[in-house]
Coordinates of C-alpha atoms in Angstrom, one line a residue:
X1 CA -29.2 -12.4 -5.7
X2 CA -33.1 -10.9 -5.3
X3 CA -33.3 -7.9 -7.1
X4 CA -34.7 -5.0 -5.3
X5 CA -34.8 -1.6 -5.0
X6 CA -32.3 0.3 -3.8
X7 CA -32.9 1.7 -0.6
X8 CA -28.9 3.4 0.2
X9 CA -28.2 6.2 -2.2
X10 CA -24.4 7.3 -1.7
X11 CA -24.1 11.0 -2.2
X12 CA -21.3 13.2 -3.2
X13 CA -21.3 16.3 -1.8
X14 CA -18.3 19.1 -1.8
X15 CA -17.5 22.2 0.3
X16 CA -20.2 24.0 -2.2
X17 CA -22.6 22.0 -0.6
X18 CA -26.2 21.5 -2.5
X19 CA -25.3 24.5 -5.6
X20 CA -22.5 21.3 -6.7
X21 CA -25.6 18.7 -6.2
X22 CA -26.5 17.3 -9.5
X23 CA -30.8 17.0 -9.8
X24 CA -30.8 13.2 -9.0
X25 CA -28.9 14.0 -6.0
X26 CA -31.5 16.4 -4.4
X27 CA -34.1 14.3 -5.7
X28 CA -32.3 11.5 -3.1
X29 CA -31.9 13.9 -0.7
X30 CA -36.2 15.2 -0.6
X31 CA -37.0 10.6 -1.0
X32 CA -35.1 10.2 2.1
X33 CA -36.2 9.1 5.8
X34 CA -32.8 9.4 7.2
X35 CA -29.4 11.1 6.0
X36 CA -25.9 10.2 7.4
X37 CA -22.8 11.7 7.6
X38 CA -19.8 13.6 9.1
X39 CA -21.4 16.8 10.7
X40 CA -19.1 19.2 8.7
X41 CA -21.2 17.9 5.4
X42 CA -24.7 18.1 7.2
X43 CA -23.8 21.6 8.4
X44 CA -24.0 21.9 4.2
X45 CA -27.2 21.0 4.0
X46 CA -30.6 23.1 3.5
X47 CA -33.8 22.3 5.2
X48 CA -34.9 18.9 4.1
X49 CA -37.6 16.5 6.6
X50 CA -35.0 13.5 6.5
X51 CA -34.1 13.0 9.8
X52 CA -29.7 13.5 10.7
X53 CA -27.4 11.4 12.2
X54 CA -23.6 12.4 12.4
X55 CA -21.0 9.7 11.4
X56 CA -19.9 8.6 15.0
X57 CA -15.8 7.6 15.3
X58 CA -14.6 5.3 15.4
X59 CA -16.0 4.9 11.6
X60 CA -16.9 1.6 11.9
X61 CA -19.1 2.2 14.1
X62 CA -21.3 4.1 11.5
X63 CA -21.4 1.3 9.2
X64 CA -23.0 -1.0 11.4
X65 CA -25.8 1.5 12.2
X66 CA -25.9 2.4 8.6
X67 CA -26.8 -1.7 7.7
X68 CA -29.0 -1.3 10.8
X69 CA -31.5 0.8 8.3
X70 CA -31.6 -2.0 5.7
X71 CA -34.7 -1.3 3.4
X72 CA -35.4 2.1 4.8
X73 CA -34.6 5.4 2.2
X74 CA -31.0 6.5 3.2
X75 CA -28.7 9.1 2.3
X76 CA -25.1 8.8 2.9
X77 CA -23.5 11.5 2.1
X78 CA -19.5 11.1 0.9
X79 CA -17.2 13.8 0.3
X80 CA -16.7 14.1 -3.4
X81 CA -16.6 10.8 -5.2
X82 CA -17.0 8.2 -3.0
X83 CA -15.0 5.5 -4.5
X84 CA -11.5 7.8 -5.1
X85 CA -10.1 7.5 -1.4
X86 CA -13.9 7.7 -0.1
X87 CA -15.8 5.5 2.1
X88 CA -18.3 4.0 -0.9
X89 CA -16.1 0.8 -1.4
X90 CA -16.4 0.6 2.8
X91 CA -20.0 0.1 2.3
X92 CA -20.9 -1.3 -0.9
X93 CA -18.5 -4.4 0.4
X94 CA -21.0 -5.3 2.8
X95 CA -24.5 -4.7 0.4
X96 CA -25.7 -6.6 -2.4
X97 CA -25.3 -4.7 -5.6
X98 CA -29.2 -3.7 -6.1
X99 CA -29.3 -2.3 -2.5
X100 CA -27.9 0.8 -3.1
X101 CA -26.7 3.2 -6.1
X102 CA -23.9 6.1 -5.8
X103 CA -24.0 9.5 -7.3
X104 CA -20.3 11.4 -7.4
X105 CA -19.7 15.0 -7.0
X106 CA -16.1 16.0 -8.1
X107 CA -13.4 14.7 -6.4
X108 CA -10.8 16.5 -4.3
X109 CA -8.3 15.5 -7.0
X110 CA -9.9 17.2 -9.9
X111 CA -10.5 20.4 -8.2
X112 CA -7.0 20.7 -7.1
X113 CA -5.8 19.4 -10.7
X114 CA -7.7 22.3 -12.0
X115 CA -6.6 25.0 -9.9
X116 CA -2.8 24.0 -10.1
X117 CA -3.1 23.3 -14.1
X118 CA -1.9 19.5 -13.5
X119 CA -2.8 16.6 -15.5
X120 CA -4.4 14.0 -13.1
X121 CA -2.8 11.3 -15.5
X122 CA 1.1 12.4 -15.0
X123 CA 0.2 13.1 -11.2
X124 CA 0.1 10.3 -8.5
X125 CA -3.2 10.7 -6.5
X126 CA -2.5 9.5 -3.2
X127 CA -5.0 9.4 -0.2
X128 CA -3.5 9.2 3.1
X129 CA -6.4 10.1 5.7
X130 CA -6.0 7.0 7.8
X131 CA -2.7 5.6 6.4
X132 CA 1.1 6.5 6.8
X133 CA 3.3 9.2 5.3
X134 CA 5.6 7.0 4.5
X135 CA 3.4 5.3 1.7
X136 CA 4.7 8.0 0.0
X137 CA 8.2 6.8 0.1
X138 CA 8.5 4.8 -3.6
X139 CA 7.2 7.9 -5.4
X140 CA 9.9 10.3 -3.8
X141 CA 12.0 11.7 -7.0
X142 CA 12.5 15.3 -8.8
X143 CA 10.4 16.1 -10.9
X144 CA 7.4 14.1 -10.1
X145 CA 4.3 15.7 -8.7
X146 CA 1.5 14.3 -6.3
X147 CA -1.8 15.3 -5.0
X148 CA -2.3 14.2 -1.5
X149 CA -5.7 14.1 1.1
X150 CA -4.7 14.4 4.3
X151 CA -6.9 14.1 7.3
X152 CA -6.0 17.7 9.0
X153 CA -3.7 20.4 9.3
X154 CA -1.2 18.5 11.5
X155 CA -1.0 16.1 9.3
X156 CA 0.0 18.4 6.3
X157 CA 2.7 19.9 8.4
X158 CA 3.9 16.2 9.5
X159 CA 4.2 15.6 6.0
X160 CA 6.2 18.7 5.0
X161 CA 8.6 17.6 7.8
X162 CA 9.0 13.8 6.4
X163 CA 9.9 15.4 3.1
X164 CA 12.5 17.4 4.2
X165 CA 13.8 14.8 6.5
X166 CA 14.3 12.4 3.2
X167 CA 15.9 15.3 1.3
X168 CA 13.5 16.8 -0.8
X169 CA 12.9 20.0 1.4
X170 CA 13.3 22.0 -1.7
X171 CA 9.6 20.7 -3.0
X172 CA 6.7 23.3 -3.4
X173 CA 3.8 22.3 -1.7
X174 CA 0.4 23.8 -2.5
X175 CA -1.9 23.8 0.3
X176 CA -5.3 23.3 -0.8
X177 CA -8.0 24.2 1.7
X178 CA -12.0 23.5 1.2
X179 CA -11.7 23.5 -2.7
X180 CA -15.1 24.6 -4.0
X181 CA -16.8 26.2 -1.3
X182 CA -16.7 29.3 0.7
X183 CA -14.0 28.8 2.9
X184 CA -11.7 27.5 -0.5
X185 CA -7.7 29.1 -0.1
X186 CA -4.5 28.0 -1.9
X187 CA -1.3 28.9 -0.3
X188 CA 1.9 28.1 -1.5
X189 CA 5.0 26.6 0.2
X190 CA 8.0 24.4 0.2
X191 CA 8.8 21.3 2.5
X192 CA 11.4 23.1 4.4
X193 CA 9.9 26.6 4.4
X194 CA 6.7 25.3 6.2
X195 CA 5.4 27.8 8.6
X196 CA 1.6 27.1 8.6
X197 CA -0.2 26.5 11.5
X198 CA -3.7 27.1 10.4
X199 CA -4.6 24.4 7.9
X200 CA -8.6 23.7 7.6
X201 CA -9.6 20.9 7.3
X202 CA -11.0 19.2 4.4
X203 CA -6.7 19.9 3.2
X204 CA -4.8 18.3 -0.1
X205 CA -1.6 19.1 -0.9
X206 CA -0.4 19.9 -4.3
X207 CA 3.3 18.4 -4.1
X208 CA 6.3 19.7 -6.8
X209 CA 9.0 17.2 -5.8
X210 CA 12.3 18.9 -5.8
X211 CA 15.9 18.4 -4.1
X212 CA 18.8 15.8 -3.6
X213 CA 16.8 13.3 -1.5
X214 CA 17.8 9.5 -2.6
X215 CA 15.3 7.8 -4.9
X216 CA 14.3 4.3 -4.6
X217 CA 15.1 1.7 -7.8
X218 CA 12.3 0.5 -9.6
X219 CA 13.9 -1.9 -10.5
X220 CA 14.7 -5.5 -8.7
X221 CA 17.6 -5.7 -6.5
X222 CA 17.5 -2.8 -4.5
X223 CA 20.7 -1.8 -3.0
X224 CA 21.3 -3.6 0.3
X225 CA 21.5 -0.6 2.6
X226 CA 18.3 0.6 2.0
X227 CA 17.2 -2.3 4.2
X228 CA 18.6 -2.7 8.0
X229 CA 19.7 -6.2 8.7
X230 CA 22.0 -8.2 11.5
X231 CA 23.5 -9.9 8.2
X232 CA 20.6 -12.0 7.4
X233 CA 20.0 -10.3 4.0
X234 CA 19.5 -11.5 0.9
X235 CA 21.9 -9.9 -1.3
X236 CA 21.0 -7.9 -3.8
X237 CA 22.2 -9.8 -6.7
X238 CA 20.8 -13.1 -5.5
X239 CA 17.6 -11.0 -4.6
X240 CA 17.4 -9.9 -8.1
X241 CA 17.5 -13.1 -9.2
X242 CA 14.7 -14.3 -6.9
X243 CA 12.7 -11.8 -7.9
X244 CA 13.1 -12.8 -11.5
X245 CA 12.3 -16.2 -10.8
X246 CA 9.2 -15.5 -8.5
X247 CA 7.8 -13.4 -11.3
X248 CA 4.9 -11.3 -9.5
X249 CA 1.9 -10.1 -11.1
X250 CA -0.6 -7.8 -9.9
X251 CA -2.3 -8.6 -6.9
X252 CA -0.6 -12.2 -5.7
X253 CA 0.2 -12.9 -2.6
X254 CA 3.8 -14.3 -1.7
X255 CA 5.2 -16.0 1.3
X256 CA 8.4 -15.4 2.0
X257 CA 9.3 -17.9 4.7
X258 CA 12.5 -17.1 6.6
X259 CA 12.2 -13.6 6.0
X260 CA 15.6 -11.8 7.8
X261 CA 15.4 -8.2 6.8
X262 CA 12.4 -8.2 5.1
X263 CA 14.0 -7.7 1.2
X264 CA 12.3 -10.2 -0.9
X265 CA 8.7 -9.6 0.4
X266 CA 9.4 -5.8 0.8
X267 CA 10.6 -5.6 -3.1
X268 CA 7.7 -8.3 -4.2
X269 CA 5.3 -5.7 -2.5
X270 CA 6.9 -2.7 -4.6
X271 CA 6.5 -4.2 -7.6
X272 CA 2.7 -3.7 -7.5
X273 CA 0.2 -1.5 -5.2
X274 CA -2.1 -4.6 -5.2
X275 CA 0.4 -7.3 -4.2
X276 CA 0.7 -8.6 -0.8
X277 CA 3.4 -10.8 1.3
X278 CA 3.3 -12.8 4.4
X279 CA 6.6 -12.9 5.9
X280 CA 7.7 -16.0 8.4
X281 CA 10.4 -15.6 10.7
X282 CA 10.7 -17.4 14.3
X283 CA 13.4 -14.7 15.3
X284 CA 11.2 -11.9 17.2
X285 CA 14.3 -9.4 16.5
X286 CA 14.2 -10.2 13.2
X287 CA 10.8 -9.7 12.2
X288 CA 10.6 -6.5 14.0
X289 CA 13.3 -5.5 12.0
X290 CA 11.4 -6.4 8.7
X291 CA 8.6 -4.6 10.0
X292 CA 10.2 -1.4 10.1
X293 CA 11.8 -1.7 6.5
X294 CA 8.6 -2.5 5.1
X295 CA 7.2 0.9 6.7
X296 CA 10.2 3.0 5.8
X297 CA 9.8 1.9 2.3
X298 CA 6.3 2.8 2.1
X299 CA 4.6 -0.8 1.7
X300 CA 2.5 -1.4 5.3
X301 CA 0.8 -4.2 3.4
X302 CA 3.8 -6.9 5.2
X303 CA 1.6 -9.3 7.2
X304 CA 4.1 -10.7 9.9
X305 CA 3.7 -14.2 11.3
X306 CA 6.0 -15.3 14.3
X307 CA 7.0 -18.7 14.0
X308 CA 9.0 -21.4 12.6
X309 CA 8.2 -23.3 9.2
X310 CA 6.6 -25.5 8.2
X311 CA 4.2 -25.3 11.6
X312 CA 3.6 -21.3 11.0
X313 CA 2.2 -21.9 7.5
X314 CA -0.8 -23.7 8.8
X315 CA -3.8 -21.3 8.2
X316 CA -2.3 -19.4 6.2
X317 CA -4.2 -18.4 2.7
X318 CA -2.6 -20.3 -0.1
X319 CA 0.3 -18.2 -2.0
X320 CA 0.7 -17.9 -6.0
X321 CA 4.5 -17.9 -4.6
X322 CA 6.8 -19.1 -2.0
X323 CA 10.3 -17.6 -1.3
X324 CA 12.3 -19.8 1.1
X325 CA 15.6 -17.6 2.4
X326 CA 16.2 -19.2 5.6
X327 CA 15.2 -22.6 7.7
X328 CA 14.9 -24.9 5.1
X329 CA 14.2 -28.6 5.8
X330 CA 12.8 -31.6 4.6
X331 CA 9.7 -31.4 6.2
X332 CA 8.8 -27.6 4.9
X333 CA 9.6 -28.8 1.5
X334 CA 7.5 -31.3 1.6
X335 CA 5.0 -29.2 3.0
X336 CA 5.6 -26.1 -0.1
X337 CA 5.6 -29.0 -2.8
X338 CA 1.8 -29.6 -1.9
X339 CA 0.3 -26.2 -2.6
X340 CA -2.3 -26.0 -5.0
X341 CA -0.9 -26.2 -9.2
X342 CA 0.5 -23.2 -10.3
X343 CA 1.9 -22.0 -7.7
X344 CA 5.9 -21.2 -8.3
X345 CA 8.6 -21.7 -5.2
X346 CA 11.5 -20.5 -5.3
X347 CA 14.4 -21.5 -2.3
X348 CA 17.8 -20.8 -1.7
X349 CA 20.8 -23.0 -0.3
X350 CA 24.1 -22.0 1.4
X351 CA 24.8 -25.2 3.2
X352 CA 25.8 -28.4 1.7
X353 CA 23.0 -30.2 3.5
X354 CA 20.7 -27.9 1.7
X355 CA 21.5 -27.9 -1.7
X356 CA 21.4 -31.5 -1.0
X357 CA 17.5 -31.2 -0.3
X358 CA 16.9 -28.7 -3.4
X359 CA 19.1 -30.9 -5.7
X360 CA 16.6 -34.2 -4.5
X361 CA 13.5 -31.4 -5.3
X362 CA 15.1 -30.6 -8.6
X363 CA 15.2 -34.4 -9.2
X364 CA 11.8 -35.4 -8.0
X365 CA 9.8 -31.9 -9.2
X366 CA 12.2 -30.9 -12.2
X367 CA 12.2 -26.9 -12.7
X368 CA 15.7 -25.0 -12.6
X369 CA 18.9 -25.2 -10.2
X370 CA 21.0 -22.9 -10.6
X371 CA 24.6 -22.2 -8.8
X372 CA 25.3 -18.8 -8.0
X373 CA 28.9 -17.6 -7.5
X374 CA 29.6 -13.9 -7.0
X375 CA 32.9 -12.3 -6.0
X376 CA 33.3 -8.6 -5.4
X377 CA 36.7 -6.1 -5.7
X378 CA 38.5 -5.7 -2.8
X379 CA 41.7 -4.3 -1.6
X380 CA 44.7 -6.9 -1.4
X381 CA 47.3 -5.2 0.4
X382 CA 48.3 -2.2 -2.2
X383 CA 46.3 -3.2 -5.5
X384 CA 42.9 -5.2 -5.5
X385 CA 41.5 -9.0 -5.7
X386 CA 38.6 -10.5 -6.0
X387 CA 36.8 -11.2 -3.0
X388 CA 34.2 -14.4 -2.7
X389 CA 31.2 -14.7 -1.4
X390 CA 29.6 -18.2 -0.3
X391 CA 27.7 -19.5 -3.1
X392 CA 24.3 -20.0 -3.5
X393 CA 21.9 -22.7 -5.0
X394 CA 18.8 -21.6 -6.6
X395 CA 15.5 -24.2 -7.2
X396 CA 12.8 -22.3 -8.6
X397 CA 9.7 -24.7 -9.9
X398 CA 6.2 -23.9 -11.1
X399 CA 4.1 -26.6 -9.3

């Protein structure tokens, strides 16, 4: 990489506009040819001979003009810190590292840590300006508290109303308006006591969670009716068990091929923020269906493919797991027991001509196989029995 100076300086700038600048900041500011960014943050700005160019929408729009200037002095201004929920991390992606330095102002989360007395540690910062409410959904439980950016007053009422929907209408929600400048208010509300309709923009909500809403396991194994399913589900003692055999770690990537409902990459992604799945199914219905559990359990980072096994793989980036629930064959086990070393499959049997296949894999590729027989009480006429399900064989190997 050639060294050279930087000609991008990121700027973070809050609603107290240049009196929150630190020195080097205006110092960028008075070097500049050119300053860019949304007009509610040049509107903040005093006389300065840079020319101004508002941040045109859609955003990435403005980051290909902003490359445009390569080697000419630019400001970009960012609201707070750039990097917390900001667009720096947009932009520095696409720059080498000595083209451009960043200078924070404070974030949206400290301010509204420090006028509701929270610890930012013991509170889940959450930025939602461009992403669903439902991310929210895996932190949902009494007790705990959140901080959330939202990108208008619609937005905060929307998310008031998805609380209460999920039972947790009793939460008090502190509505944070342009913290640190002029226009700054805090208001006070709950979920279902929401009865603002003029919320400024820039808007964070302070969020008490309280009520009876349901509260989603951390642990593996979720029960099965939090995922909708035609009966092509993974049980959730056998999903348990797959889980514990795929092993995740923070920020792999799993296929789960033969996906059904959804379960085992859905509860792979909610083990970690940073993990991701790629589901295969060749039943449109089906992966629909996974589609919609993944976004009602808050992880919208399920890529989908359409298509049967082992032809849909092709393309695909290589996983540090597999998960085969459904489809399996000689030919995409022959195709899973090529992947690069390391990487740890995991497949499950219900027919005899299956575990036929996994016991040959056990044979050739060693690892575990294991026979899974579960059986539930039931009613029997007036007093109860035990009720069987099919049994299940379980390869899992580490390549």
């Amino acid at each position: 990489m050639v060294e050279r100076d930087p000609w991008l300086t990121i700027v973070g700038i809050g609603e107290d506009g240049p009196a929150g600048l630190c020195a080097a900041s205006r110092d960028a500011l008075d070097a500049a040819t050119h300053v860019i960014g949304a007009p509610r943050q040049l509107a903040l700005l005093p006389a300065i001979a840079a020319t101004q160019e508002a941040w045109p929408v859609p955003f990435a729009d403005g980051v290909e003009r902003l490359l445009a200037r390569r080697g000419t002095p630019t400001v970009m201004l960012a609201s707070g810190d750039p990097f917390w929920f900001g667009a720096g991390g947009t932009i520095t992606a696409r720059l080498d590292r000595g083209e451009w330095v960043a200078l924070p102002a404070r974030s949206t989360f400290a301010l509204a840590a420090a006028r509701l007395g929270w610890r930012i540690e013991d509170t889940a910062c959450v930025g939602l300006h461009a992403a669903p409410l439902t991310r929210l959904r895996p932190l949902l439980a009494p007790g705990q508290r959140a901080i959330v950016l939202l990108r208008d007053g619609a937005a905060a009422c929307e998310l008031a109303r998805y609380l209460a929907a999920q039972g947790f209408g009793e939460s008090v929600i502190h509505v944070l308006e342009a913290l640190g400048g002029a226009r700054e208010r805090v208001r006070t509300t709950t979920a279902d006591g929401w009865r603002l309709d003029d919320v400024a923009h820039p808007v964070a909500l302070g969020i008490a969670l309280a009520g009876a809403g349901r509260v989603l396991s951390g642990a593996s194994g979720r029960a099965d009716d939090w995922f909708a399913h035609d009966g092509q589900l993974t049980k959730r003692p056998q999903r348990a068990l797959a889980l514990s055999a795929l092993a995740p770690r923070a920020g792999e990537l799993l296929w789960d091929v033969g996906t059904g409902s959804g379960s085992i990459a859905i509860e792979w992604l909610l083990s970690h923020p940073h993990n991701r799945a790629i589901a295969v199914e060749r039943d449109p219905v089906r992966s629909a269906r996974a589609r919609a559990n993944a976004a009602a359990l808050g992880v919208d980072r399920l890529m989908l493919v359409e298509g049967a096994a082992p032809a849909a793989l092709t393309g695909l980036a290589a996983p540090d797991a597999v998960f085969v629930g459904g489809g399996l064959s000689r030919a995409l086990l022959d195709r899973l027991v090529a992947l690069r070393r390391g990487t740890r499959l995991v497949a499950h049997a219900v027919t005899l001509e299956s575990e036929v296949l996994l016991a040959e894999c056990h044979a050739a590729h060693g690892g575990t196989l294991l026979r899974i027989e579960l059986a539930e009480a039931a009613a029997l006429g007036a007093r109860r029995g035990w009720r069987a399900h099919y049994p299940i064989v379980q390869w899992s190997a580490t390549l």
